[in-house]
C-alpha positions as MATLAB code, in Angstrom:
seq = 'MPEIREDPVSGRLSLIAPERGQRPTDFRIPEEERREGSRCPFCPGNEELTPPESLRLSAGGGSSSWQVRVVPNRYPALRPDADKAAGDPLHRITPGLGYHEVIIETPEHEKSLESFSPEEMDLVFQAFVLRARAFLEKGRWRYALFFKNRGRRAGASLSHSHSQLMALPFVPPLLERELARARAFHAETGKCLFCRLAREEASGPRLLFESRHFVAFQAFAPRQPLETWILPRPHGLDFLHLEEDLRREFCETLLRVLRLLERTLPGLPYNFFLHLEPLGSPPLPYFHWHLELVPALTRVAGFEWGTEAYIVPLRPEEATAFLRTLKP';
ca = [
      17.903   39.674   -1.511;
      16.868   35.576   -1.008;
      17.175   34.966    2.887;
      17.718   31.213    4.706;
      15.432   31.239    7.963;
      14.825   28.621   10.174;
      11.678   27.245   11.707;
      12.164   28.349   15.632;
      10.205   24.667   16.417;
      11.238   22.193   13.960;
      14.473   23.742   13.218;
      13.663   23.044    8.919;
      15.380   25.345    6.771;
      13.377   27.662    4.037;
      15.082   29.817    1.459;
      12.586   32.808    0.921;
      13.373   33.384   -3.143;
      11.051   36.691   -3.470;
      12.874   37.490   -6.685;
      10.458   35.346   -8.776;
       7.915   37.691   -7.297;
       5.490   36.224   -7.058;
       1.836   36.951   -4.961;
      -0.803   35.206   -3.092;
      -2.977   34.977   -5.925;
      -0.439   33.970   -9.055;
      -0.301   30.150   -7.806;
      -2.413   28.298  -10.711;
      -4.378   25.302   -9.616;
      -5.114   22.698  -11.767;
      -8.262   21.905  -12.464;
      -8.806   18.057  -10.943;
     -10.583   15.454  -13.387;
     -13.702   13.473  -11.928;
     -11.984   10.006  -12.066;
     -14.666    8.524   -9.539;
     -17.106    5.401   -9.602;
     -21.182    5.434  -10.105;
     -21.023    5.220   -6.396;
     -19.447    7.209   -3.995;
     -18.585    4.886   -0.834;
     -19.280    8.010    1.385;
     -21.891    8.163    0.613;
     -25.231    7.757    2.186;
     -26.964    4.940    0.978;
     -23.333    3.311    0.548;
     -22.610    2.709    3.905;
     -21.824   -1.216    2.933;
     -18.876   -0.365   -0.096;
     -17.008    0.727    3.326;
     -15.750   -1.382    5.561;
     -17.636   -1.935    9.439;
     -17.800    1.371   10.803;
     -15.543    2.176   13.991;
     -18.073    5.628   14.867;
     -20.285    6.948   13.928;
     -21.871   10.814   15.409;
     -24.871   12.558   14.034;
     -26.409   15.785   14.705;
     -28.870   15.916   16.957;
     -27.026   12.926   19.308;
     -29.139    9.936   17.614;
     -27.748    6.698   15.432;
     -30.610    6.283   13.206;
     -28.595    8.766   10.560;
     -25.149   10.178   10.935;
     -23.618   13.910    9.882;
     -20.171   11.819   10.420;
     -19.029    7.865   10.453;
     -15.100    7.185   10.330;
     -14.517    3.906    9.016;
     -10.788    1.641    8.706;
      -9.391    2.563    5.816;
      -9.491   -0.016    2.522;
      -6.361    0.439    2.112;
      -4.253    0.815    4.969;
      -0.717    1.660    5.593;
      -0.243    0.364    9.108;
      -2.469   -3.131   10.209;
      -3.220   -4.135   13.837;
      -2.878   -7.383   12.541;
       0.616   -6.868   10.896;
       2.612   -9.887   10.476;
       6.052  -10.233   12.137;
       8.681   -8.917    9.973;
      12.811  -10.018   10.756;
      16.136   -7.590    9.620;
      19.212   -7.005   10.866;
      21.345   -4.430   11.910;
      21.603   -2.828    9.426;
      18.342   -2.937    7.848;
      15.702   -2.741    9.984;
      12.126   -4.316    9.941;
       9.321   -3.921   12.272;
       6.072   -5.037   11.589;
       3.715   -2.381   10.550;
       1.285   -2.495   13.388;
      -1.206    0.407   13.630;
      -4.578    1.211   12.876;
      -5.082    3.616    9.243;
      -9.097    4.972    9.247;
     -10.681    7.537    7.493;
     -13.594   10.215    8.674;
     -15.723   10.624    6.796;
     -17.016   14.390    7.831;
     -20.018   14.523    5.940;
     -22.916   13.037    4.568;
     -23.028   15.712    1.331;
     -20.497   15.211   -1.501;
     -19.621   17.902   -3.108;
     -19.791   19.760    0.845;
     -16.192   21.588    1.069;
     -14.856   21.675    4.770;
     -14.535   25.470    4.962;
     -18.588   25.677    4.056;
     -18.527   23.597    7.315;
     -20.527   25.139   10.921;
     -18.549   25.531   13.821;
     -21.080   22.901   14.869;
     -20.027   20.213   11.625;
     -17.182   21.001   12.235;
     -17.080   19.859   15.793;
     -17.857   16.808   14.796;
     -15.378   16.074   13.098;
     -12.682   16.531   15.887;
     -14.906   15.266   18.298;
     -14.625   11.656   16.173;
     -10.976   11.793   16.195;
     -10.685   12.527   20.122;
     -13.312    9.687   20.296;
     -10.870    7.657   18.582;
      -7.507    8.574   19.804;
      -8.719    8.116   23.161;
      -9.798    4.294   22.250;
      -6.107    4.157   20.924;
      -4.697    5.654   24.439;
      -6.289    3.176   26.278;
      -5.313    0.094   24.269;
      -2.299    1.147   25.622;
       0.316   -0.367   22.805;
      -0.016    2.877   20.530;
       2.257    5.544   20.986;
       1.126    8.398   18.861;
      -2.265    9.214   17.797;
      -1.938   11.575   13.865;
      -4.894   13.197   12.743;
      -4.799   14.263    9.054;
      -6.899   15.993    5.953;
      -5.509   15.834    2.553;
      -7.498   18.496    0.257;
      -7.563   17.612   -3.643;
      -5.251   15.099   -6.109;
      -2.523   17.723   -5.840;
      -2.677   17.434   -1.967;
      -2.814   13.283   -2.417;
      -6.515   13.229   -1.875;
      -8.510   10.146   -3.639;
     -11.692   11.285   -3.657;
     -13.146   13.976   -4.058;
     -15.738   14.019   -0.511;
     -15.152   15.334    1.884;
     -12.689   13.497    4.772;
      -9.630   13.402    7.254;
      -8.096   10.708    8.341;
      -6.398    8.993   10.740;
      -3.228    6.988   12.410;
      -2.729    4.806   15.904;
       0.991    5.137   15.779;
       3.668    2.299   17.371;
       6.187    5.485   17.462;
       6.493    9.251   17.429;
       6.913   10.678   14.288;
      10.441   11.961   13.963;
       8.830   15.090   13.095;
       7.664   15.255   16.357;
      10.684   13.968   18.194;
      12.376   16.797   17.455;
       9.934   19.457   18.467;
       9.850   18.088   21.519;
      13.243   18.058   21.142;
      14.166   21.630   20.331;
      11.034   22.902   22.466;
      13.204   21.028   25.576;
      16.141   22.557   25.111;
      14.975   26.033   25.011;
      12.623   25.087   28.365;
      15.729   24.051   29.573;
      17.965   26.753   28.359;
      15.883   29.555   28.942;
      13.282   28.157   32.263;
      10.374   29.263   29.487;
       8.015   28.095   27.413;
       8.999   27.721   23.089;
       5.298   28.000   21.822;
       3.932   30.843   24.964;
       7.275   32.923   23.379;
       5.650   31.664   19.360;
       2.355   32.919   20.483;
       3.038   35.643   22.538;
       5.603   37.311   19.163;
       3.379   36.386   16.458;
       0.159   38.032   18.173;
       1.600   40.756   17.654;
       4.165   40.559   14.984;
       3.463   40.971   10.902;
       2.014   37.500   10.199;
      -0.191   37.619   12.442;
      -3.198   36.810   10.480;
      -5.597   37.047   13.776;
      -6.249   35.992   17.119;
      -8.996   35.210   19.246;
      -8.819   34.251   23.202;
      -7.194   31.464   23.402;
      -5.747   31.072   19.883;
      -3.578   32.984   17.412;
      -3.618   31.961   13.608;
      -0.458   32.720   11.473;
       2.002   33.282    8.125;
       4.716   30.242    9.527;
       7.824   31.498    9.690;
      10.114   29.833    7.747;
       7.126   27.740    6.069;
       7.455   24.849    3.607;
       4.978   25.922    0.771;
       3.288   29.711    0.422;
       0.310   30.463    2.490;
       1.353   28.162    5.065;
      -1.011   28.382    8.103;
      -0.278   27.247   11.892;
      -3.134   28.068   14.446;
      -1.239   27.454   18.143;
      -2.688   27.504   21.347;
      -1.791   30.797   23.663;
      -2.797   29.558   26.593;
      -0.155   26.602   28.842;
      -0.931   22.959   29.408;
      -4.000   22.374   27.208;
      -4.255   18.618   26.536;
      -6.616   18.345   23.283;
      -8.177   14.861   23.760;
      -9.059   16.824   27.294;
     -10.009   19.825   25.311;
     -12.743   21.859   26.861;
     -15.979   21.739   24.272;
     -16.383   25.660   24.241;
     -12.553   25.671   23.380;
     -12.584   23.346   20.706;
     -15.569   25.059   19.291;
     -13.715   28.099   19.359;
     -10.151   26.038   18.003;
     -12.976   24.822   14.531;
     -13.930   28.828   14.496;
     -10.198   29.907   13.685;
     -10.005   26.509   11.244;
     -13.216   27.714    9.586;
     -11.719   31.779    9.830;
      -8.181   30.617    8.222;
      -9.598   28.130    5.727;
     -12.240   30.243    4.103;
      -9.744   33.416    3.859;
      -7.420   30.858    1.990;
     -10.437   29.792   -0.781;
     -10.975   33.818   -0.938;
      -7.265   33.728   -2.101;
      -7.691   30.670   -4.756;
     -10.893   28.800   -4.949;
     -10.076   25.041   -4.922;
      -6.448   25.335   -3.332;
      -5.752   21.511   -2.914;
      -4.115   21.454    0.918;
      -2.478   19.262    3.294;
      -2.953   19.880    7.604;
      -2.410   17.531   10.613;
      -2.664   18.102   14.343;
       0.848   17.654   16.398;
       0.035   16.585   19.416;
       1.374   15.123   22.573;
       2.311   11.029   22.275;
       0.213    9.037   23.994;
      -0.485    8.954   28.222;
       2.663   11.173   27.388;
       1.963   13.530   31.580;
       2.053   16.919   30.873;
       4.407   18.852   28.640;
       6.095   22.349   29.956;
       7.467   23.075   26.870;
       4.981   21.873   24.443;
       1.717   23.004   22.721;
      -0.086   20.688   20.666;
      -0.914   23.323   16.928;
      -2.720   22.250   13.327;
      -0.375   23.162   10.641;
      -1.922   24.059    7.418;
       0.817   23.410    3.978;
      -0.545   23.641    0.669;
      -0.017   22.168   -2.512;
       1.081   25.187   -4.444;
       5.220   24.143   -4.930;
       6.734   21.291   -6.171;
       9.096   19.323   -4.587;
      11.325   18.491   -7.072;
      15.791   18.053   -6.038;
      16.380   20.321   -4.185;
      13.684   19.592   -1.359;
      14.948   16.151   -1.274;
      18.374   16.622   -1.435;
      18.267   18.867    1.282;
      15.573   19.329    3.413;
      15.144   22.662    2.456;
      12.447   24.156    1.261;
      12.667   27.129   -1.912;
       9.637   29.337   -1.473;
       8.831   31.872   -3.834;
       6.781   34.432   -1.687;
       7.899   35.909    1.693;
       5.426   35.007    4.248;
       5.006   38.940    5.669;
       4.239   39.527    2.025;
       0.787   37.366    1.796;
      -0.221   37.992    5.661;
      -0.186   41.931    4.388;
      -2.209   40.411    1.454;
      -4.259   38.114    3.145;
      -5.537   40.837    5.830;
      -6.657   43.092    2.833;
      -9.764   40.469    1.811;
     -10.613   40.139    5.801;
     -14.795   41.299    6.100;
];
């Protein structure tokens, strides 16, 4: 029978339609055509093809060669020097102020994220943390968003592995909803919504795997088949000041998720993003940062645009049962 599910964190609705009868391996991923020029701007030796870098990290700590580079996006959605804009009470316009940067995750053109070592993955998140801290110190930005688009269907314009980060002058509305619901749950029960979610998912039918400090699970009310979340179990962890061993454990958890999904659907296009506290926020007794990974398998169409709810042809519990059979 179809089900209407409500995401406990955002309140977003998902319509689970299992009558469509799809298994995780039934989804077809179109083969992507390469449309890049002869010189990849993200490859070593082509550094002059990108704007001057904001940050460079190397595995050995030196600066002569690089493992990760951060550069301004050549086509930014926001700019730190945006012109002033005008508007009226009905049609509000504010300047498009912010930073939009690209994290070039590896010097190897053909290397995909699931094949990274934990150390290589950790350097990517180190780069984000260092840049987010720099935005925090400026005192004018309210939110730092880290996200990755993998595959053209998920919005990636270049195949060379990269992610993006943005410093925003506002807290995204989706985060505002998550914070409001978590705050209301805490006010009503005196307990943390995310602590309860981590505890219940760790013993539930959507659990993929868990470590000492993290739990990875299929989303209860997904936007797409195989939507996967990673949630820290302890309360009060600050991602921008996470201890190295915890950050490494998080990277290992993310790698396990990516490798499991790659075994299921090679070349899976996806988006993932970190939901963090607003920049400069005091410790929140009701919120945990978390990572949400959303594959790009089914097309968003009229129903989704008209309702902000999502039709998903695969129950997450069935997806979990299948994925568990693939674990070594």
